[in-house]
Amino acid sequence: METLEKILDLDTSGLDAHAEEAAALLRALANPRRLRILCLLTEGERNVGAIHAHFPAISQSALSQHLAKLRQDGLVVARREAQTMWYSLCAGPAEQMVATLHRIYCSS
């Protein structure tokens, strides 16, 4: 019986070096609220108020915790402008994964 790796002729040696990073990304994407925040940020930079307006069921405190986790995991970048925090999706694996999920689940 052939393995999927053999069938697709995949070289998975690169994943060995990045397995922890990939697992952290998948853990972040596994949380539906964080995934929805990342999807929103694919449309561009948003301030906390604009993000909260899209997800009124999430308390401001919970939203801040989700954004902190996404920032800690390197999936979003934050910048301060006066008293306003702005968030954007980091280019790279997170952006590519969210784009892939969008193609699979959101395209008509």
Coordinates of N, CA and C in Angstrom, one line a residue:
M1 N 0.8 -1.2 0.0 CA 0.0 0.0 0.0 C 0.9 1.2 0.0
E2 N 0.6 2.1 -0.9 CA 1.4 3.3 -1.0 C 1.0 4.4 0.0
T3 N 1.9 5.1 0.5 CA 1.6 6.2 1.4 C 1.2 7.4 0.6
L4 N 0.5 8.3 1.3 CA 0.1 9.6 0.6 C 1.3 10.4 0.2
E5 N 2.4 10.3 1.0 CA 3.6 11.0 0.6 C 4.2 10.5 -0.7
K6 N 4.2 9.2 -0.8 CA 4.7 8.6 -2.1 C 3.8 8.9 -3.3
I7 N 2.5 8.8 -3.0 CA 1.5 9.1 -4.1 C 1.7 10.6 -4.6
L8 N 1.8 11.5 -3.7 CA 1.9 12.9 -4.1 C 3.4 13.3 -4.3
D9 N 4.3 12.5 -4.0 CA 5.7 12.7 -4.1 C 6.1 14.0 -3.3
L10 N 5.7 14.0 -2.0 CA 5.9 15.1 -1.2 C 7.3 15.0 -0.4
D11 N 8.0 16.1 -0.3 CA 9.2 16.1 0.6 C 8.8 16.8 1.9
T12 N 8.6 16.0 2.9 CA 8.2 16.5 4.2 C 9.3 16.8 5.2
S13 N 10.6 16.7 4.7 CA 11.7 17.0 5.6 C 11.7 18.4 6.1
G14 N 11.2 19.3 5.3 CA 11.2 20.7 5.8 C 10.2 20.9 7.0
L15 N 9.2 20.1 7.1 CA 8.3 20.3 8.2 C 8.9 19.9 9.5
D16 N 9.9 19.0 9.5 CA 10.6 18.6 10.7 C 11.1 19.9 11.4
A17 N 11.7 20.8 10.7 CA 12.3 22.0 11.3 C 11.3 23.0 11.7
H18 N 10.1 22.9 11.2 CA 9.0 23.9 11.5 C 7.8 23.3 12.1
A19 N 7.9 22.1 12.7 CA 6.7 21.4 13.2 C 6.1 22.2 14.4
E20 N 6.9 22.7 15.3 CA 6.4 23.5 16.4 C 5.6 24.8 15.9
E21 N 6.3 25.4 15.0 CA 5.7 26.7 14.4 C 4.3 26.3 13.7
A22 N 4.3 25.3 13.0 CA 3.1 24.9 12.3 C 2.0 24.5 13.3
A23 N 2.4 23.8 14.3 CA 1.4 23.3 15.3 C 0.8 24.6 16.1
A24 N 1.7 25.6 16.3 CA 1.2 26.8 17.0 C 0.2 27.5 16.1
L25 N 0.5 27.6 14.8 CA -0.4 28.2 13.8 C -1.8 27.4 13.8
L26 N -1.7 26.1 13.7 CA -2.9 25.3 13.7 C -3.7 25.5 15.0
R27 N -3.0 25.5 16.1 CA -3.8 25.7 17.4 C -4.5 27.1 17.4
A28 N -3.9 28.1 16.9 CA -4.5 29.4 16.8 C -5.7 29.4 15.9
L29 N -5.6 28.7 14.8 CA -6.7 28.6 13.8 C -7.8 27.7 14.3
A30 N -7.5 26.8 15.3 CA -8.5 25.9 15.8 C -9.5 26.6 16.6
N31 N -9.2 27.8 17.1 CA -10.2 28.5 17.9 C -11.1 29.3 17.0
P32 N -12.4 29.1 17.0 CA -13.3 29.7 16.0 C -13.3 31.3 16.1
R33 N -13.2 31.8 17.3 CA -13.2 33.2 17.5 C -11.9 33.8 16.9
R34 N -10.8 33.2 17.2 CA -9.5 33.7 16.6 C -9.5 33.6 15.1
L35 N -10.0 32.5 14.6 CA -10.1 32.3 13.2 C -10.9 33.4 12.5
R36 N -12.1 33.7 13.1 CA -12.9 34.8 12.6 C -12.2 36.1 12.6
I37 N -11.5 36.4 13.7 CA -10.7 37.7 13.7 C -9.7 37.7 12.6
L38 N -9.0 36.6 12.4 CA -8.0 36.6 11.3 C -8.6 36.8 10.0
C39 N -9.8 36.1 9.8 CA -10.5 36.3 8.5 C -10.9 37.8 8.3
L40 N -11.3 38.4 9.3 CA -11.6 39.9 9.2 C -10.4 40.7 8.8
L41 N -9.3 40.3 9.4 CA -8.1 41.1 9.2 C -7.5 40.9 7.8
T42 N -8.0 39.9 7.0 CA -7.5 39.7 5.6 C -8.0 40.9 4.8
E43 N -9.1 41.6 5.3 CA -9.7 42.7 4.6 C -8.8 44.0 4.8
G44 N -7.9 43.9 5.8 CA -7.1 45.1 6.0 C -7.0 45.4 7.5
E45 N -6.1 46.3 7.8 CA -5.9 46.7 9.2 C -7.2 47.3 9.8
R46 N -7.4 46.9 11.1 CA -8.6 47.3 11.9 C -8.2 47.8 13.2
N47 N -8.9 48.7 13.8 CA -8.7 49.1 15.2 C -9.6 48.2 16.1
V48 N -9.3 48.2 17.3 CA -10.0 47.3 18.3 C -11.5 47.5 18.2
G49 N -11.9 48.8 18.1 CA -13.3 49.1 18.1 C -14.0 48.5 16.9
A50 N -13.3 48.6 15.7 CA -13.9 48.1 14.5 C -14.0 46.5 14.5
I51 N -13.0 45.9 15.1 CA -13.0 44.5 15.3 C -14.1 44.1 16.2
H52 N -14.3 44.8 17.3 CA -15.3 44.5 18.3 C -16.7 44.7 17.6
A53 N -16.9 45.7 16.8 CA -18.1 45.9 16.1 C -18.6 44.7 15.3
H54 N -17.6 44.0 14.7 CA -17.9 42.8 13.9 C -18.3 41.6 14.8
F55 N -17.9 41.6 16.1 CA -18.1 40.5 17.0 C -18.6 41.0 18.3
P56 N -19.8 41.6 18.3 CA -20.4 42.1 19.5 C -20.6 41.1 20.6
A57 N -20.7 39.8 20.3 CA -21.0 38.8 21.3 C -19.7 38.5 22.1
I58 N -18.6 38.9 21.6 CA -17.3 38.7 22.3 C -17.1 40.0 23.2
S59 N -16.9 39.8 24.5 CA -16.6 40.9 25.4 C -15.3 41.6 25.0
Q60 N -15.2 42.9 25.3 CA -14.0 43.6 25.0 C -12.8 42.9 25.7
S61 N -13.0 42.4 26.9 CA -11.9 41.8 27.6 C -11.4 40.5 26.8
A62 N -12.4 39.7 26.4 CA -12.1 38.4 25.7 C -11.5 38.7 24.4
L63 N -11.9 39.8 23.7 CA -11.3 40.2 22.4 C -9.9 40.6 22.6
S64 N -9.6 41.3 23.6 CA -8.2 41.7 23.9 C -7.4 40.5 24.2
Q65 N -7.9 39.5 24.9 CA -7.1 38.3 25.1 C -6.9 37.5 23.9
H66 N -7.8 37.5 23.0 CA -7.6 36.8 21.7 C -6.6 37.5 20.9
L67 N -6.7 38.8 20.8 CA -5.7 39.6 20.0 C -4.3 39.5 20.6
A68 N -4.2 39.4 21.9 CA -2.9 39.2 22.6 C -2.3 37.9 22.2
K69 N -3.1 36.9 22.2 CA -2.7 35.5 21.9 C -2.2 35.5 20.4
L70 N -3.0 36.1 19.5 CA -2.6 36.1 18.1 C -1.3 36.9 17.9
R71 N -1.1 38.0 18.7 CA 0.1 38.8 18.6 C 1.3 37.9 19.2
Q72 N 1.0 37.3 20.3 CA 2.1 36.4 20.9 C 2.5 35.3 19.9
D73 N 1.6 34.8 19.2 CA 1.9 33.7 18.2 C 2.4 34.2 16.9
G74 N 2.6 35.5 16.8 CA 3.1 36.1 15.6 C 2.2 36.1 14.4
L75 N 0.9 36.0 14.6 CA -0.1 36.0 13.5 C -0.6 37.3 13.2
V76 N -0.6 38.2 14.1 CA -1.0 39.6 13.9 C 0.1 40.6 14.4
V77 N 0.1 41.7 13.8 CA 1.0 42.8 14.3 C 0.1 43.9 14.8
A78 N 0.6 44.6 15.9 CA -0.2 45.7 16.4 C 0.6 47.0 16.4
R79 N 0.0 48.1 16.2 CA 0.6 49.4 16.3 C -0.3 50.3 17.0
R80 N 0.3 51.2 17.7 CA -0.4 52.2 18.5 C -0.4 53.5 17.8
E81 N -1.6 54.1 17.7 CA -1.7 55.5 17.1 C -2.5 56.3 18.1
A82 N -1.8 57.1 18.9 CA -2.3 57.8 20.0 C -2.8 56.8 21.0
Q83 N -4.1 56.8 21.3 CA -4.7 55.8 22.2 C -5.3 54.6 21.6
T84 N -5.2 54.5 20.2 CA -5.9 53.5 19.5 C -4.9 52.4 19.1
M85 N -5.3 51.2 19.3 CA -4.5 50.0 18.8 C -5.0 49.5 17.5
W86 N -4.2 49.4 16.5 CA -4.5 48.9 15.2 C -3.9 47.5 15.0
Y87 N -4.6 46.6 14.4 CA -4.1 45.2 14.2 C -4.2 44.9 12.7
S88 N -3.2 44.2 12.3 CA -3.2 43.6 10.9 C -2.6 42.2 10.9
L89 N -3.0 41.5 9.9 CA -2.6 40.1 9.7 C -1.1 40.1 9.2
C90 N -0.3 39.3 9.8 CA 1.1 39.2 9.4 C 1.2 38.5 8.1
A91 N 2.0 39.0 7.2 CA 2.2 38.2 5.9 C 2.9 36.9 6.2
G92 N 2.7 35.9 5.5 CA 3.4 34.7 5.7 C 2.4 33.5 5.9
P93 N 2.8 32.5 6.7 CA 2.0 31.3 6.8 C 0.5 31.6 7.3
A94 N 0.3 32.5 8.3 CA -1.0 32.8 8.8 C -1.9 33.3 7.6
E95 N -1.4 34.2 6.9 CA -2.1 34.9 5.8 C -2.4 33.8 4.7
Q96 N -1.5 32.9 4.4 CA -1.7 31.9 3.4 C -2.7 30.9 3.9
M97 N -2.7 30.5 5.2 CA -3.6 29.5 5.7 C -5.0 30.1 5.7
V98 N -5.2 31.3 6.1 CA -6.5 32.0 6.1 C -7.0 32.1 4.7
A99 N -6.2 32.4 3.7 CA -6.6 32.6 2.3 C -7.0 31.2 1.8
T100 N -6.3 30.1 2.2 CA -6.7 28.8 1.8 C -8.0 28.4 2.3
L101 N -8.2 28.7 3.6 CA -9.5 28.4 4.2 C -10.6 29.2 3.6
H102 N -10.4 30.4 3.2 CA -11.4 31.2 2.5 C -11.7 30.6 1.2
R103 N -10.7 30.2 0.4 CA -11.0 29.5 -0.9 C -11.9 28.3 -0.7
I104 N -11.6 27.5 0.4 CA -12.3 26.2 0.6 C -13.7 26.5 1.1
Y105 N -13.9 27.4 2.1 CA -15.2 27.5 2.7 C -16.0 28.7 2.4
C106 N -15.4 29.8 1.8 CA -16.1 31.0 1.5 C -16.4 31.3 0.1
S107 N -15.7 30.6 -0.8 CA -15.9 30.9 -2.2 C -17.2 30.2 -2.7
S108 N -17.9 30.9 -3.6 CA -19.2 30.3 -4.1 C -18.9 29.3 -5.2

